[in-house]
PDB file of C-alpha atoms in Angstrom:
ATOM      1  CA  MET A   1      61.036  26.657 100.297  1.00  0.00           C
ATOM      2  CA  ALA A   2      62.915  29.916  99.733  1.00  0.00           C
ATOM      3  CA  LEU A   3      62.882  31.377  96.257  1.00  0.00           C
ATOM      4  CA  VAL A   4      65.843  32.256  94.074  1.00  0.00           C
ATOM      5  CA  GLY A   5      65.331  35.705  92.651  1.00  0.00           C
ATOM      6  CA  VAL A   6      66.275  36.560  89.070  1.00  0.00           C
ATOM      7  CA  LEU A   7      66.447  40.244  88.165  1.00  0.00           C
ATOM      8  CA  ALA A   8      63.931  40.523  85.333  1.00  0.00           C
ATOM      9  CA  LEU A   9      64.333  44.045  84.006  1.00  0.00           C
ATOM     10  CA  GLN A  10      65.970  42.993  80.733  1.00  0.00           C
ATOM     11  CA  GLY A  11      68.180  40.211  79.419  1.00  0.00           C
ATOM     12  CA  SER A  12      68.299  36.422  79.710  1.00  0.00           C
ATOM     13  CA  TYR A  13      66.329  36.012  82.935  1.00  0.00           C
ATOM     14  CA  ASN A  14      63.918  33.466  81.438  1.00  0.00           C
ATOM     15  CA  GLU A  15      66.828  31.183  80.559  1.00  0.00           C
ATOM     16  CA  HIS A  16      68.101  31.264  84.159  1.00  0.00           C
ATOM     17  CA  ILE A  17      64.641  30.488  85.494  1.00  0.00           C
ATOM     18  CA  ALA A  18      64.402  27.533  83.083  1.00  0.00           C
ATOM     19  CA  VAL A  19      67.677  26.054  84.390  1.00  0.00           C
ATOM     20  CA  LEU A  20      66.572  26.510  88.006  1.00  0.00           C
ATOM     21  CA  ARG A  21      63.353  24.684  87.156  1.00  0.00           C
ATOM     22  CA  ARG A  22      65.357  21.780  85.759  1.00  0.00           C
ATOM     23  CA  LEU A  23      67.122  21.571  89.123  1.00  0.00           C
ATOM     24  CA  GLY A  24      63.822  21.511  91.003  1.00  0.00           C
ATOM     25  CA  VAL A  25      64.077  25.092  92.274  1.00  0.00           C
ATOM     26  CA  LYS A  26      61.633  27.915  91.666  1.00  0.00           C
ATOM     27  CA  GLY A  27      62.993  31.178  90.307  1.00  0.00           C
ATOM     28  CA  ALA A  28      61.095  34.386  91.000  1.00  0.00           C
ATOM     29  CA  GLU A  29      61.171  37.371  88.647  1.00  0.00           C
ATOM     30  CA  ILE A  30      62.371  40.463  90.509  1.00  0.00           C
ATOM     31  CA  LYS A  31      61.241  43.793  89.066  1.00  0.00           C
ATOM     32  CA  LYS A  32      60.630  45.936  92.162  1.00  0.00           C
ATOM     33  CA  PRO A  33      62.807  46.672  95.228  1.00  0.00           C
ATOM     34  CA  GLU A  34      60.338  45.204  97.725  1.00  0.00           C
ATOM     35  CA  GLN A  35      60.389  41.847  95.926  1.00  0.00           C
ATOM     36  CA  LEU A  36      63.976  41.318  97.092  1.00  0.00           C
ATOM     37  CA  ASP A  37      62.596  40.752 100.591  1.00  0.00           C
ATOM     38  CA  THR A  38      60.975  37.516  99.395  1.00  0.00           C
ATOM     39  CA  VAL A  39      64.121  35.774  98.091  1.00  0.00           C
ATOM     40  CA  ALA A  40      67.216  34.229  99.686  1.00  0.00           C
ATOM     41  CA  SER A  41      69.555  34.820  96.738  1.00  0.00           C
ATOM     42  CA  LEU A  42      69.633  36.671  93.449  1.00  0.00           C
ATOM     43  CA  ILE A  43      70.858  36.143  89.881  1.00  0.00           C
ATOM     44  CA  ILE A  44      71.586  39.237  87.788  1.00  0.00           C
ATOM     45  CA  PRO A  45      71.446  37.980  84.195  1.00  0.00           C
ATOM     46  CA  GLY A  46      73.242  38.946  81.031  1.00  0.00           C
ATOM     47  CA  GLY A  47      71.794  41.590  78.784  1.00  0.00           C
ATOM     48  CA  GLU A  48      72.644  45.119  77.669  1.00  0.00           C
ATOM     49  CA  SER A  49      74.278  46.553  80.773  1.00  0.00           C
ATOM     50  CA  THR A  50      73.543  50.225  80.051  1.00  0.00           C
ATOM     51  CA  THR A  51      69.870  49.490  79.377  1.00  0.00           C
ATOM     52  CA  MET A  52      69.623  47.325  82.496  1.00  0.00           C
ATOM     53  CA  ALA A  53      71.214  50.092  84.562  1.00  0.00           C
ATOM     54  CA  LYS A  54      68.765  52.694  83.249  1.00  0.00           C
ATOM     55  CA  LEU A  55      65.809  50.426  84.021  1.00  0.00           C
ATOM     56  CA  ALA A  56      67.185  49.646  87.484  1.00  0.00           C
ATOM     57  CA  GLU A  57      67.574  53.356  88.161  1.00  0.00           C
ATOM     58  CA  TYR A  58      64.051  54.047  86.899  1.00  0.00           C
ATOM     59  CA  HIS A  59      62.612  51.422  89.257  1.00  0.00           C
ATOM     60  CA  ASN A  60      64.844  52.634  92.135  1.00  0.00           C
ATOM     61  CA  MET A  61      66.490  49.214  92.375  1.00  0.00           C
ATOM     62  CA  PHE A  62      70.061  50.240  93.138  1.00  0.00           C
ATOM     63  CA  PRO A  63      69.687  51.039  96.876  1.00  0.00           C
ATOM     64  CA  ALA A  64      67.870  47.730  97.444  1.00  0.00           C
ATOM     65  CA  LEU A  65      70.404  45.766  95.388  1.00  0.00           C
ATOM     66  CA  ARG A  66      73.320  47.276  97.312  1.00  0.00           C
ATOM     67  CA  GLU A  67      71.647  46.461 100.614  1.00  0.00           C
ATOM     68  CA  PHE A  68      71.013  42.889  99.434  1.00  0.00           C
ATOM     69  CA  VAL A  69      74.732  42.486  98.712  1.00  0.00           C
ATOM     70  CA  LYS A  70      75.752  44.095 102.031  1.00  0.00           C
ATOM     71  CA  MET A  71      73.487  41.686 103.928  1.00  0.00           C
ATOM     72  CA  GLY A  72      75.657  38.829 102.689  1.00  0.00           C
ATOM     73  CA  LYS A  73      72.988  37.162 100.598  1.00  0.00           C
ATOM     74  CA  PRO A  74      74.360  35.234  97.600  1.00  0.00           C
ATOM     75  CA  VAL A  75      74.319  37.144  94.317  1.00  0.00           C
ATOM     76  CA  TRP A  76      75.484  35.806  90.943  1.00  0.00           C
ATOM     77  CA  GLY A  77      76.086  38.131  88.026  1.00  0.00           C
ATOM     78  CA  THR A  78      76.460  36.766  84.496  1.00  0.00           C
ATOM     79  CA  CYS A  79      77.899  38.972  81.738  1.00  0.00           C
ATOM     80  CA  ALA A  80      76.072  42.290  82.302  1.00  0.00           C
ATOM     81  CA  GLY A  81      75.429  41.096  85.858  1.00  0.00           C
ATOM     82  CA  LEU A  82      79.187  40.875  86.371  1.00  0.00           C
ATOM     83  CA  ILE A  83      79.478  44.528  85.369  1.00  0.00           C
ATOM     84  CA  PHE A  84      76.750  45.438  87.866  1.00  0.00           C
ATOM     85  CA  LEU A  85      78.630  43.758  90.729  1.00  0.00           C
ATOM     86  CA  ALA A  86      82.068  45.208  89.971  1.00  0.00           C
ATOM     87  CA  ASN A  87      83.444  48.005  92.133  1.00  0.00           C
ATOM     88  CA  ARG A  88      85.143  49.523  89.091  1.00  0.00           C
ATOM     89  CA  ALA A  89      84.402  49.427  85.379  1.00  0.00           C
ATOM     90  CA  THR A  90      86.064  50.728  82.238  1.00  0.00           C
ATOM     91  CA  GLY A  91      85.045  50.754  78.593  1.00  0.00           C
ATOM     92  CA  GLN A  92      81.630  52.203  79.432  1.00  0.00           C
ATOM     93  CA  LYS A  93      79.560  54.374  77.145  1.00  0.00           C
ATOM     94  CA  ILE A  94      79.767  58.150  77.498  1.00  0.00           C
ATOM     95  CA  GLY A  95      78.411  59.123  80.892  1.00  0.00           C
ATOM     96  CA  GLY A  96      79.106  55.691  82.344  1.00  0.00           C
ATOM     97  CA  GLN A  97      76.522  53.717  84.276  1.00  0.00           C
ATOM     98  CA  GLU A  98      75.593  53.158  87.874  1.00  0.00           C
ATOM     99  CA  LEU A  99      76.997  50.031  89.535  1.00  0.00           C
ATOM    100  CA  VAL A 100      75.830  47.927  92.481  1.00  0.00           C
ATOM    101  CA  GLY A 101      79.403  47.136  93.538  1.00  0.00           C
ATOM    102  CA  GLY A 102      80.663  44.779  96.186  1.00  0.00           C
ATOM    103  CA  LEU A 103      82.996  42.719  94.016  1.00  0.00           C
ATOM    104  CA  ASP A 104      86.607  43.906  94.367  1.00  0.00           C
ATOM    105  CA  CYS A 105      87.599  43.946  90.711  1.00  0.00           C
ATOM    106  CA  MET A 106      88.095  46.067  87.630  1.00  0.00           C
ATOM    107  CA  VAL A 107      85.946  44.939  84.729  1.00  0.00           C
ATOM    108  CA  HIS A 108      86.203  46.012  81.095  1.00  0.00           C
ATOM    109  CA  ARG A 109      82.618  46.398  79.921  1.00  0.00           C
ATOM    110  CA  ASN A 110      83.007  45.204  76.324  1.00  0.00           C
ATOM    111  CA  PHE A 111      86.446  43.648  76.315  1.00  0.00           C
ATOM    112  CA  PHE A 112      85.905  41.029  73.608  1.00  0.00           C
ATOM    113  CA  GLY A 113      84.422  43.429  71.086  1.00  0.00           C
ATOM    114  CA  SER A 114      81.160  43.777  69.195  1.00  0.00           C
ATOM    115  CA  GLN A 115      78.254  41.397  68.701  1.00  0.00           C
ATOM    116  CA  ILE A 116      79.868  39.728  65.684  1.00  0.00           C
ATOM    117  CA  GLN A 117      82.935  38.912  67.802  1.00  0.00           C
ATOM    118  CA  SER A 118      80.902  36.780  70.198  1.00  0.00           C
ATOM    119  CA  PHE A 119      82.263  33.232  70.531  1.00  0.00           C
ATOM    120  CA  GLU A 120      82.179  29.918  72.400  1.00  0.00           C
ATOM    121  CA  THR A 121      85.135  28.120  73.952  1.00  0.00           C
ATOM    122  CA  GLU A 122      86.113  25.485  76.507  1.00  0.00           C
ATOM    123  CA  LEU A 123      87.212  26.820  79.893  1.00  0.00           C
ATOM    124  CA  SER A 124      89.243  25.066  82.569  1.00  0.00           C
ATOM    125  CA  VAL A 125      87.186  25.027  85.784  1.00  0.00           C
ATOM    126  CA  PRO A 126      88.871  22.695  88.323  1.00  0.00           C
ATOM    127  CA  GLU A 127      87.165  24.302  91.329  1.00  0.00           C
ATOM    128  CA  LEU A 128      83.719  23.856  89.780  1.00  0.00           C
ATOM    129  CA  ALA A 129      84.516  20.218  88.965  1.00  0.00           C
ATOM    130  CA  SER A 130      85.771  19.532  92.488  1.00  0.00           C
ATOM    131  CA  LYS A 131      82.548  20.866  94.004  1.00  0.00           C
ATOM    132  CA  GLU A 132      79.965  19.724  91.454  1.00  0.00           C
ATOM    133  CA  GLY A 133      81.642  16.785  89.718  1.00  0.00           C
ATOM    134  CA  GLY A 134      81.905  16.281  85.990  1.00  0.00           C
ATOM    135  CA  PRO A 135      84.755  17.263  83.669  1.00  0.00           C
ATOM    136  CA  GLU A 136      87.275  19.998  84.455  1.00  0.00           C
ATOM    137  CA  LEU A 137      86.118  21.853  81.349  1.00  0.00           C
ATOM    138  CA  CYS A 138      82.920  23.789  80.769  1.00  0.00           C
ATOM    139  CA  ARG A 139      81.486  25.495  77.712  1.00  0.00           C
ATOM    140  CA  GLY A 140      81.752  29.270  77.837  1.00  0.00           C
ATOM    141  CA  VAL A 141      79.330  31.299  75.703  1.00  0.00           C
ATOM    142  CA  PHE A 142      80.656  34.859  75.349  1.00  0.00           C
ATOM    143  CA  ILE A 143      78.212  37.395  73.876  1.00  0.00           C
ATOM    144  CA  ARG A 144      79.590  40.942  73.691  1.00  0.00           C
ATOM    145  CA  ALA A 145      81.275  39.854  76.867  1.00  0.00           C
ATOM    146  CA  PRO A 146      83.167  41.767  79.543  1.00  0.00           C
ATOM    147  CA  ALA A 147      86.421  40.589  81.127  1.00  0.00           C
ATOM    148  CA  ILE A 148      87.964  41.132  84.537  1.00  0.00           C
ATOM    149  CA  LEU A 149      91.361  42.841  84.335  1.00  0.00           C
ATOM    150  CA  GLU A 150      92.215  43.136  88.034  1.00  0.00           C
ATOM    151  CA  VAL A 151      91.011  41.494  91.256  1.00  0.00           C
ATOM    152  CA  GLY A 152      91.541  42.212  94.930  1.00  0.00           C
ATOM    153  CA  PRO A 153      93.213  39.831  97.400  1.00  0.00           C
ATOM    154  CA  GLU A 154      89.922  38.326  98.632  1.00  0.00           C
ATOM    155  CA  VAL A 155      88.698  37.380  95.167  1.00  0.00           C
ATOM    156  CA  GLU A 156      89.034  33.736  94.107  1.00  0.00           C
ATOM    157  CA  VAL A 157      89.633  33.229  90.385  1.00  0.00           C
ATOM    158  CA  LEU A 158      87.538  30.329  89.070  1.00  0.00           C
ATOM    159  CA  ALA A 159      88.308  30.604  85.338  1.00  0.00           C
ATOM    160  CA  ASP A 160      90.472  32.617  82.977  1.00  0.00           C
ATOM    161  CA  TYR A 161      90.972  32.859  79.238  1.00  0.00           C
ATOM    162  CA  PRO A 162      94.179  33.475  77.230  1.00  0.00           C
ATOM    163  CA  VAL A 163      94.230  36.457  74.893  1.00  0.00           C
ATOM    164  CA  PRO A 164      97.108  37.369  72.505  1.00  0.00           C
ATOM    165  CA  ALA A 165      98.873  40.518  73.661  1.00  0.00           C
ATOM    166  CA  ASN A 166      98.581  42.179  70.243  1.00  0.00           C
ATOM    167  CA  THR A 167      94.837  41.542  70.195  1.00  0.00           C
ATOM    168  CA  TRP A 168      94.537  43.224  73.580  1.00  0.00           C
ATOM    169  CA  LYS A 169      96.354  46.329  72.434  1.00  0.00           C
ATOM    170  CA  ASN A 170      94.602  46.618  69.075  1.00  0.00           C
ATOM    171  CA  SER A 171      91.111  46.001  70.424  1.00  0.00           C
ATOM    172  CA  ASN A 172      91.442  47.907  73.682  1.00  0.00           C
ATOM    173  CA  PRO A 173      93.842  50.838  73.278  1.00  0.00           C
ATOM    174  CA  GLY A 174      94.670  52.593  76.505  1.00  0.00           C
ATOM    175  CA  VAL A 175      93.415  49.880  78.844  1.00  0.00           C
ATOM    176  CA  GLU A 176      95.527  50.086  81.960  1.00  0.00           C
ATOM    177  CA  GLY A 177      98.057  47.281  82.378  1.00  0.00           C
ATOM    178  CA  LEU A 178      98.210  46.101  78.773  1.00  0.00           C
ATOM    179  CA  GLU A 179     101.129  48.249  77.627  1.00  0.00           C
ATOM    180  CA  ASP A 180     103.555  46.568  80.032  1.00  0.00           C
ATOM    181  CA  ASN A 181     102.777  43.035  78.889  1.00  0.00           C
ATOM    182  CA  SER A 182     106.031  41.446  77.710  1.00  0.00           C
ATOM    183  CA  GLY A 183     104.784  38.001  76.723  1.00  0.00           C
ATOM    184  CA  SER A 184     102.969  36.780  73.630  1.00  0.00           C
ATOM    185  CA  GLU A 185      99.702  36.275  75.484  1.00  0.00           C
ATOM    186  CA  LYS A 186      98.048  37.182  78.737  1.00  0.00           C
ATOM    187  CA  LYS A 187      95.038  35.763  80.559  1.00  0.00           C
ATOM    188  CA  VAL A 188      91.917  37.689  81.394  1.00  0.00           C
ATOM    189  CA  ILE A 189      89.704  36.528  84.249  1.00  0.00           C
ATOM    190  CA  VAL A 190      86.213  35.352  83.316  1.00  0.00           C
ATOM    191  CA  ALA A 191      84.821  33.792  86.527  1.00  0.00           C
ATOM    192  CA  VAL A 192      85.335  34.731  90.176  1.00  0.00           C
ATOM    193  CA  ARG A 193      83.936  34.317  93.648  1.00  0.00           C
ATOM    194  CA  GLN A 194      84.266  36.670  96.601  1.00  0.00           C
ATOM    195  CA  GLY A 195      82.361  35.516  99.661  1.00  0.00           C
ATOM    196  CA  ASN A 196      78.666  35.733  98.831  1.00  0.00           C
ATOM    197  CA  LEU A 197      79.301  37.028  95.301  1.00  0.00           C
ATOM    198  CA  LEU A 198      79.749  34.913  92.170  1.00  0.00           C
ATOM    199  CA  ALA A 199      80.401  36.387  88.721  1.00  0.00           C
ATOM    200  CA  THR A 200      80.898  34.950  85.238  1.00  0.00           C
ATOM    201  CA  ALA A 201      81.665  36.880  82.053  1.00  0.00           C
ATOM    202  CA  PHE A 202      79.940  34.159  80.019  1.00  0.00           C
ATOM    203  CA  HIS A 203      76.427  32.653  79.905  1.00  0.00           C
ATOM    204  CA  PRO A 204      76.101  29.242  81.636  1.00  0.00           C
ATOM    205  CA  GLU A 205      72.311  29.475  81.255  1.00  0.00           C
ATOM    206  CA  LEU A 206      72.734  29.010  77.478  1.00  0.00           C
ATOM    207  CA  THR A 207      74.355  25.577  77.790  1.00  0.00           C
ATOM    208  CA  ALA A 208      73.221  22.140  78.939  1.00  0.00           C
ATOM    209  CA  ASP A 209      75.723  22.183  81.827  1.00  0.00           C
ATOM    210  CA  THR A 210      73.847  23.023  85.052  1.00  0.00           C
ATOM    211  CA  ARG A 211      76.872  22.957  87.354  1.00  0.00           C
ATOM    212  CA  TRP A 212      77.249  26.723  87.699  1.00  0.00           C
ATOM    213  CA  HIS A 213      73.645  26.969  88.868  1.00  0.00           C
ATOM    214  CA  SER A 214      74.196  24.058  91.248  1.00  0.00           C
ATOM    215  CA  TYR A 215      77.315  25.772  92.577  1.00  0.00           C
ATOM    216  CA  PHE A 216      75.329  28.955  93.195  1.00  0.00           C
ATOM    217  CA  LEU A 217      72.529  27.037  94.918  1.00  0.00           C
ATOM    218  CA  ARG A 218      75.105  25.533  97.273  1.00  0.00           C
ATOM    219  CA  MET A 219      76.288  29.049  98.114  1.00  0.00           C
ATOM    220  CA  THR A 220      72.710  29.832  99.101  1.00  0.00           C
ATOM    221  CA  THR A 221      72.309  26.730 101.221  1.00  0.00           C
ATOM    222  CA  GLU A 222      75.594  27.518 102.975  1.00  0.00           C
ATOM    223  CA  THR A 223      74.201  30.940 103.859  1.00  0.00           C
ATOM    224  CA  GLU A 224      70.840  29.584 104.938  1.00  0.00           C
ATOM    225  CA  GLY A 225      72.402  26.717 106.868  1.00  0.00           C
ATOM    226  CA  ALA A 226      70.049  24.037 105.551  1.00  0.00           C
ATOM    227  CA  SER A 227      69.543  22.695 102.050  1.00  0.00           C
ATOM    228  CA  SER A 228      65.813  22.247 102.624  1.00  0.00           C
ATOM    229  CA  SER A 229      65.452  26.020 102.645  1.00  0.00           C
ATOM    230  CA  ILE A 230      65.908  26.225  98.904  1.00  0.00           C
ATOM    231  CA  VAL A 231      65.997  22.843  97.166  1.00  0.00           C
ATOM    232  CA  ALA A 232      62.741  21.160  96.331  1.00  0.00           C
ATOM    233  CA  VAL A 233      62.181  17.541  97.306  1.00  0.00           C
ATOM    234  CA  GLY A 234      63.812  15.254  94.751  1.00  0.00           C
ATOM    235  CA  ALA A 235      66.214  17.822  93.316  1.00  0.00           C
ATOM    236  CA  ASP A 236      69.740  16.484  92.889  1.00  0.00           C
ATOM    237  CA  LEU A 237      72.418  19.140  92.800  1.00  0.00           C
ATOM    238  CA  ASN A 238      75.114  16.543  92.120  1.00  0.00           C
ATOM    239  CA  SER A 239      73.645  15.635  88.762  1.00  0.00           C
ATOM    240  CA  ASN A 240      75.643  16.976  85.838  1.00  0.00           C
ATOM    241  CA  GLN A 241      73.171  16.740  82.999  1.00  0.00           C
ATOM    242  CA  GLN A 242      74.832  16.615  79.618  1.00  0.00           C
ATOM    243  CA  THR A 243      71.660  16.077  77.612  1.00  0.00           C
ATOM    244  CA  LYS A 244      71.371  18.504  74.750  1.00  0.00           C
ATOM    245  CA  ILE A 245      68.551  20.993  75.270  1.00  0.00           C
ATOM    246  CA  ASP A 246      67.184  23.668  72.977  1.00  0.00           C
ATOM    247  CA  LEU A 247      67.680  26.925  74.818  1.00  0.00           C
ATOM    248  CA  PRO A 248      67.203  30.179  72.931  1.00  0.00           C
ATOM    249  CA  VAL A 249      70.421  32.103  72.406  1.00  0.00           C
ATOM    250  CA  PHE A 250      70.129  35.535  73.953  1.00  0.00           C
ATOM    251  CA  LEU A 251      71.552  38.346  71.830  1.00  0.00           C
TER     252      LEU A 251
END
């Protein structure tokens, strides 16, 4: 059974591993470049993106991560992981940060503001529901979250979120594309897929809804060509568990 790797330099990697375990799949902590050779797919969790980037650079992870993406292996970035996967990023700290790239988008690093402006909301996710069943809404947990402002033609938008135009301008002065907005609100993109890459601005691992993880596991089985390569005996990826669980909230 192939392992699902979870980048474990910093952030909510334990929460992702816990969800994978609930689905009958083993998640492996990835802390060194050579460990990527042992996994079929990779989750880059949420956390503090600048800190994660510094740790990844210290451990010489970036060349291996870029090669992993180029090989076509499935990679899912949540929150800070989304920033890692983006080809372009704005709103970074002075000096910027190194990116893995591969995802044809422009991401705003801290679009929704500071820690105290974190929030939860319901998101419309018809594509997720069509593939994994369950309701066409999912709970989105946004913690100092980024947002995608632009995507390329090969990027499929899986979820977006409406933001008042005045809030955009006041919170994000100078962000390209906002000044020309003529309506009262505009949508930012918060979930996308491009080939082997999946990215969410929010934290599915902090909810009881396992469908995003199931969706990612199906991406892996599509790449591998056989579900037995990753799913343990008895695991049911069609199950949409709604039972309330006590997961720690990552800050």
